[in-house]
Short mmCIF file of C-alpha atoms in Angstrom, two decimals:
data_model
loop_
_atom_site.label_atom_id
_atom_site.label_comp_id
_atom_site.label_asym_id
_atom_site.label_seq_id
_atom_site.Cartn_x
_atom_site.Cartn_y
_atom_site.Cartn_z
CA MET A 1 -31.79 -6.04 17.43
CA SER A 2 -33.39 -2.67 18.13
CA GLY A 3 -30.60 -0.89 20.02
CA PRO A 4 -27.48 0.75 18.58
CA ILE A 5 -24.50 -1.11 17.21
CA ASP A 6 -21.61 0.19 19.31
CA VAL A 7 -18.23 0.41 17.59
CA VAL A 8 -15.08 0.57 19.72
CA GLY A 9 -11.74 1.82 18.40
CA HIS A 10 -10.06 4.77 16.73
CA ALA A 11 -11.38 8.03 15.30
CA ALA A 12 -8.33 9.29 13.43
CA LEU A 13 -7.29 12.12 11.17
CA ASP A 14 -5.64 10.61 8.08
CA TYR A 15 -2.78 12.59 6.55
CA LEU A 16 -2.27 11.21 3.05
CA PHE A 17 0.92 12.35 1.30
CA GLU A 18 1.96 11.84 -2.31
CA VAL A 19 5.76 11.78 -2.57
CA GLU A 20 8.30 11.41 -5.35
CA HIS A 21 10.01 8.53 -3.54
CA ILE A 22 9.69 6.66 -0.26
CA ALA A 23 12.65 7.92 1.74
CA SER A 24 15.21 5.57 3.23
CA PRO A 25 17.05 6.55 6.43
CA ASN A 26 18.81 9.91 6.10
CA GLU A 27 17.05 10.71 2.80
CA SER A 28 14.52 13.41 1.96
CA TYR A 29 12.16 13.83 -1.00
CA PRO A 30 9.49 16.40 -1.88
CA ILE A 31 5.83 15.96 -1.00
CA THR A 32 3.94 16.65 -4.24
CA ASN A 33 0.42 16.70 -2.76
CA TYR A 34 -1.42 15.89 0.45
CA GLU A 35 -4.91 15.62 1.93
CA VAL A 36 -6.25 15.46 5.46
CA LEU A 37 -9.26 13.15 5.64
CA PHE A 38 -11.43 11.57 8.31
CA GLY A 39 -10.59 7.98 9.26
CA GLY A 40 -9.91 5.45 12.00
CA GLY A 41 -11.43 1.98 11.72
CA ALA A 42 -14.16 2.36 14.34
CA ALA A 43 -15.26 5.77 13.07
CA ASN A 44 -15.23 4.50 9.47
CA ILE A 45 -17.56 1.65 10.39
CA ALA A 46 -19.88 3.80 12.51
CA ALA A 47 -20.05 6.42 9.74
CA ALA A 48 -20.84 3.85 7.05
CA MET A 49 -23.57 2.28 9.19
CA ALA A 50 -25.16 5.67 9.85
CA GLN A 51 -25.11 6.60 6.16
CA LEU A 52 -26.83 3.29 5.41
CA GLY A 53 -29.57 4.32 7.83
CA GLY A 54 -28.39 2.25 10.78
CA ASN A 55 -28.19 3.18 14.45
CA SER A 56 -24.46 3.33 15.26
CA ARG A 57 -22.68 4.64 18.34
CA LEU A 58 -18.95 5.38 18.42
CA VAL A 59 -16.88 4.46 21.49
CA ALA A 60 -13.50 6.17 21.12
CA ALA A 61 -11.12 8.59 22.80
CA VAL A 62 -10.72 11.93 21.02
CA GLY A 63 -8.60 15.01 21.58
CA ASP A 64 -9.10 18.76 21.44
CA ASP A 65 -8.81 18.82 17.64
CA PHE A 66 -11.73 16.42 17.15
CA SER A 67 -14.06 19.41 17.12
CA THR A 68 -11.81 22.05 15.55
CA SER A 69 -10.92 19.75 12.62
CA GLY A 70 -14.58 19.42 11.68
CA TYR A 71 -14.60 15.69 12.40
CA GLU A 72 -17.17 15.91 15.19
CA GLN A 73 -19.66 17.84 13.07
CA HIS A 74 -19.09 15.50 10.14
CA LEU A 75 -20.13 12.48 12.24
CA VAL A 76 -23.05 14.37 13.76
CA ASN A 77 -24.27 15.24 10.26
CA LEU A 78 -24.16 11.55 9.32
CA GLY A 79 -26.19 10.64 12.40
CA VAL A 80 -23.54 8.80 14.43
CA ASP A 81 -24.29 8.74 18.17
CA LEU A 82 -21.31 10.33 19.97
CA SER A 83 -22.64 10.03 23.52
CA LEU A 84 -20.00 7.46 24.57
CA LEU A 85 -16.92 9.37 23.41
CA TYR A 86 -14.07 10.02 25.84
CA HIS A 87 -12.91 13.62 25.39
CA ILE A 88 -9.27 13.88 26.52
CA GLU A 89 -8.40 17.51 27.31
CA GLY A 90 -4.93 18.67 26.32
CA GLU A 91 -4.40 15.70 24.00
CA GLU A 92 -4.51 15.43 20.21
CA SER A 93 -6.72 12.96 18.39
CA THR A 94 -5.27 9.84 16.85
CA LYS A 95 -3.51 10.42 13.53
CA ALA A 96 -2.29 8.31 10.63
CA PHE A 97 0.46 9.50 8.28
CA VAL A 98 0.62 7.64 4.97
CA TYR A 99 3.23 8.34 2.28
CA THR A 100 2.61 6.94 -1.22
CA ASP A 101 4.93 7.11 -4.24
CA PRO A 102 3.89 7.03 -7.94
CA ASN A 103 4.28 3.22 -7.97
CA HIS A 104 1.85 2.89 -5.03
CA ASN A 105 4.55 1.89 -2.57
CA GLN A 106 3.63 3.11 0.89
CA SER A 107 5.18 3.97 4.22
CA SER A 108 2.85 4.56 7.18
CA TYR A 109 3.12 5.91 10.71
CA PHE A 110 0.45 5.96 13.42
CA TYR A 111 0.21 8.39 16.32
CA TRP A 112 -2.05 6.95 19.02
CA GLY A 113 -2.61 10.24 20.83
CA SER A 114 -5.95 10.21 22.66
CA SER A 115 -6.54 6.50 21.90
CA SER A 116 -3.70 5.56 24.24
CA LYS A 117 -5.72 6.98 27.14
CA LEU A 118 -8.31 4.20 26.83
CA LEU A 119 -5.92 2.08 28.89
CA GLY A 120 -7.20 3.56 32.14
CA MET A 121 -10.81 4.28 31.20
CA GLU A 122 -13.87 2.66 32.75
CA THR A 123 -15.58 0.47 30.17
CA PRO A 124 -19.30 0.47 29.38
CA ALA A 125 -21.47 -2.66 29.33
CA LEU A 126 -22.91 -2.92 25.82
CA ASP A 127 -25.54 -5.04 24.12
CA PHE A 128 -24.15 -5.37 20.58
CA VAL A 129 -20.56 -4.21 20.13
CA HIS A 130 -18.02 -4.40 17.33
CA LEU A 131 -14.43 -4.20 18.54
CA ALA A 132 -12.41 -2.56 15.78
CA PRO A 133 -8.63 -2.14 16.25
CA SER A 134 -8.15 -0.39 19.59
CA GLU A 135 -6.26 -0.38 22.88
CA ALA A 136 -6.10 -4.06 23.82
CA SER A 137 -6.89 -3.98 27.55
CA PHE A 138 -9.87 -1.68 26.98
CA SER A 139 -11.26 -4.00 24.30
CA ALA A 140 -10.75 -7.04 26.54
CA ARG A 141 -12.74 -5.41 29.34
CA VAL A 142 -15.51 -4.37 26.95
CA ALA A 143 -15.70 -7.93 25.60
CA GLN A 144 -16.12 -9.36 29.09
CA LYS A 145 -18.97 -6.99 29.95
CA SER A 146 -20.93 -7.04 26.68
CA GLU A 147 -23.76 -9.30 25.51
CA PHE A 148 -22.83 -9.82 21.83
CA VAL A 149 -19.31 -9.21 20.55
CA SER A 150 -17.94 -8.85 17.03
CA PHE A 151 -14.14 -8.56 16.85
CA ASP A 152 -11.70 -7.32 14.23
CA PRO A 153 -8.10 -7.24 15.53
CA GLY A 154 -6.77 -5.59 12.35
CA GLN A 155 -3.32 -4.02 12.26
CA ASP A 156 -3.36 -3.41 16.02
CA LEU A 157 -2.99 -7.16 16.58
CA VAL A 158 0.74 -6.69 17.06
CA THR A 159 0.00 -4.64 20.21
CA TYR A 160 -2.14 -7.36 21.85
CA SER A 161 -0.79 -9.61 24.57
CA LYS A 162 -1.72 -13.28 24.42
CA GLU A 163 -3.83 -12.81 27.56
CA HIS A 164 -5.85 -9.93 26.14
CA LEU A 165 -6.33 -11.66 22.79
CA ILE A 166 -7.59 -14.87 24.40
CA THR A 167 -9.94 -12.92 26.69
CA ILE A 168 -11.50 -11.21 23.68
CA LEU A 169 -11.71 -14.38 21.58
CA ASP A 170 -13.35 -16.29 24.43
CA ASN A 171 -16.13 -13.67 24.42
CA THR A 172 -16.41 -13.24 20.65
CA ASP A 173 -19.49 -14.22 18.63
CA ILE A 174 -18.27 -13.02 15.20
CA LEU A 175 -14.59 -12.78 14.25
CA PHE A 176 -13.49 -10.74 11.22
CA ALA A 177 -9.91 -11.22 9.98
CA ASN A 178 -7.90 -11.46 6.80
CA ILE A 179 -5.76 -14.52 6.08
CA HIS A 180 -2.64 -12.92 7.58
CA GLU A 181 -4.45 -12.01 10.80
CA VAL A 182 -5.87 -15.53 11.10
CA LYS A 183 -2.34 -16.89 10.91
CA ARG A 184 -1.15 -14.43 13.55
CA VAL A 185 -4.07 -15.26 15.87
CA LYS A 186 -3.25 -18.98 15.58
CA GLU A 187 0.41 -18.33 16.35
CA MET A 188 -0.33 -16.10 19.35
CA THR A 189 -2.93 -18.37 20.94
CA GLY A 190 -1.69 -21.82 19.93
CA ARG A 191 -5.15 -22.58 18.57
CA SER A 192 -5.83 -24.14 15.18
CA PHE A 193 -8.45 -22.77 12.81
CA ASP A 194 -10.67 -25.71 13.76
CA ASP A 195 -10.26 -24.71 17.41
CA LEU A 196 -11.34 -21.17 16.56
CA LYS A 197 -14.39 -22.43 14.64
CA GLN A 198 -15.39 -24.56 17.62
CA SER A 199 -15.28 -21.64 20.06
CA ILE A 200 -16.55 -18.79 17.83
CA SER A 201 -19.93 -19.25 16.18
CA THR A 202 -19.12 -17.20 13.05
CA ILE A 203 -15.77 -16.40 11.44
CA VAL A 204 -15.49 -14.12 8.41
CA VAL A 205 -12.18 -14.30 6.53
CA THR A 206 -11.57 -11.60 3.95
CA CYS A 207 -9.32 -12.51 1.03
CA ASP A 208 -8.79 -9.22 -0.84
CA SER A 209 -9.70 -9.58 -4.54
CA SER A 210 -10.80 -13.19 -3.96
CA GLY A 211 -13.76 -12.07 -1.87
CA SER A 212 -14.53 -13.47 1.58
CA LYS A 213 -15.48 -16.71 3.30
CA ILE A 214 -18.02 -17.06 6.10
CA TYR A 215 -17.70 -20.05 8.42
CA HIS A 216 -20.84 -20.81 10.43
CA LYS A 217 -22.09 -24.10 11.92
CA ASN A 218 -19.69 -26.28 9.91
CA LYS A 219 -20.68 -24.51 6.69
CA LYS A 220 -18.52 -22.33 4.46
CA ILE A 221 -20.14 -19.59 2.39
CA ASP A 222 -18.11 -17.99 -0.41
CA ILE A 223 -18.81 -14.30 -1.03
CA PRO A 224 -17.50 -12.69 -4.25
CA VAL A 225 -16.28 -9.13 -4.57
CA VAL A 226 -18.36 -6.53 -6.40
CA ALA A 227 -16.10 -5.50 -9.27
CA VAL A 228 -15.55 -1.75 -9.69
CA LYS A 229 -12.65 0.47 -10.67
CA THR A 230 -10.48 0.65 -7.55
CA VAL A 231 -8.92 4.02 -6.72
CA ASP A 232 -8.05 3.45 -3.04
CA PRO A 233 -8.59 0.07 -1.29
CA THR A 234 -7.90 1.44 2.20
CA GLY A 235 -11.46 1.54 3.56
CA ALA A 236 -12.79 -1.64 1.94
CA GLY A 237 -12.60 -3.79 5.07
CA ASP A 238 -14.37 -1.20 7.21
CA GLY A 239 -17.14 -0.85 4.64
CA TYR A 240 -17.54 -4.63 4.49
CA ARG A 241 -17.90 -4.87 8.28
CA ALA A 242 -20.39 -2.00 8.39
CA GLY A 243 -22.62 -3.55 5.74
CA PHE A 244 -22.33 -7.07 7.16
CA LEU A 245 -23.12 -6.10 10.75
CA LEU A 246 -26.02 -3.83 9.84
CA ALA A 247 -27.52 -6.60 7.72
CA PHE A 248 -26.94 -9.09 10.54
CA SER A 249 -28.73 -6.79 12.99
CA LYS A 250 -31.72 -6.86 10.63
CA GLY A 251 -31.84 -10.67 10.83
CA LEU A 252 -30.76 -11.31 7.24
CA PRO A 253 -29.08 -14.64 6.28
CA PHE A 254 -25.29 -14.78 6.45
CA GLU A 255 -24.92 -15.05 2.67
CA VAL A 256 -26.91 -11.84 2.25
CA CYS A 257 -24.89 -10.17 5.04
CA GLY A 258 -21.68 -11.01 3.21
CA LYS A 259 -22.98 -9.78 -0.14
CA ILE A 260 -24.17 -6.51 1.42
CA GLY A 261 -20.72 -6.14 3.01
CA SER A 262 -19.08 -6.73 -0.35
CA THR A 263 -21.39 -4.19 -1.99
CA VAL A 264 -20.66 -1.46 0.59
CA ALA A 265 -16.94 -2.16 0.23
CA SER A 266 -17.19 -1.54 -3.52
CA PHE A 267 -18.28 2.06 -2.89
CA GLU A 268 -15.41 2.60 -0.45
CA VAL A 269 -12.69 1.74 -2.98
CA GLU A 270 -13.96 4.08 -5.70
CA CYS A 271 -12.58 7.24 -4.03
CA VAL A 272 -9.57 8.23 -1.93
CA GLY A 273 -10.44 8.24 1.76
CA CYS A 274 -12.48 5.97 3.99
CA GLN A 275 -15.53 8.22 4.46
CA THR A 276 -15.68 10.09 1.16
CA ASN A 277 -17.99 7.75 -0.80
CA LEU A 278 -20.32 6.17 1.74
CA PRO A 279 -23.50 4.75 0.14
CA THR A 280 -27.06 5.18 1.35
CA TRP A 281 -29.15 2.03 1.75
CA GLY A 282 -30.89 2.84 -1.52
CA ALA A 283 -27.63 3.18 -3.46
CA MET A 284 -26.30 -0.03 -1.89
CA LYS A 285 -29.53 -1.89 -2.71
CA LYS A 286 -29.39 -0.84 -6.37
CA ARG A 287 -25.81 -2.07 -6.80
CA TYR A 288 -26.51 -5.23 -4.78
CA GLU A 289 -29.39 -6.16 -7.06
CA GLU A 290 -27.33 -5.44 -10.17
CA ASN A 291 -24.80 -8.02 -8.96
CA PHE A 292 -26.74 -10.55 -6.86
CA GLY A 293 -30.44 -10.25 -7.68
CA ALA A 294 -33.28 -9.09 -5.45
CA LEU A 295 -32.37 -8.05 -1.90
CA PRO A 296 -34.75 -9.85 0.49
CA LEU A 297 -35.71 -6.82 2.57
#
């Protein structure tokens, strides 16, 4: 595949707060530290692909602060193609607010901002697209118009109607989901996992510390994690998808795609933030070969 891998979804500013306690209703506690970092599932994946040397293009709605925050220049510096962005004047970019206490308990809030405007936007026809969590009707229309579709419903699954979810699944070639999302998809659609395997050529199920499983043509491939010291697991799934899809676009076998995904994910978890420790292809290759042997490329 010679063209870009288009990634649809959010480009968000992540506000990460360290607090003494997670507040209950009508309670207040001090914030001991905070950071503002670059995030959003689609942007995380596009950024990781670009750092690996891939050709990625971000399809997202952004607000006035996308440029002033430095996010736009950051992605440009990485080499992400921003030609399909929707710039929404007078609106703020999507934001995530995450509060974490010393015991790693979290409370999170998500402000859709500019992403909510995708509802009424005209959709492009794309060759190879990954649908990260996004506005459901927009993703459904993209899926119908695109040639090859990879889909990750993620945490936005709760915002999908049954109609939109089925439309996307019926046009999906690769489905990424964790075990909880698979259960939710089955409940929403009334389809069994066997039904999903019959209609979708490849399903990748991530299982946290247990690795991942790739289902393709009645075969199951088990992919182990690459063990490192985990500081922040937040961006692991996005890194996995970036590595997997870039490897897939190069024509590599599914087992290798999964192992590259696992290797990229291992870099993501070593630092706080989803775009703070993105590996180059050379760095990924070195760690891959330390864990799995020679990379066939």
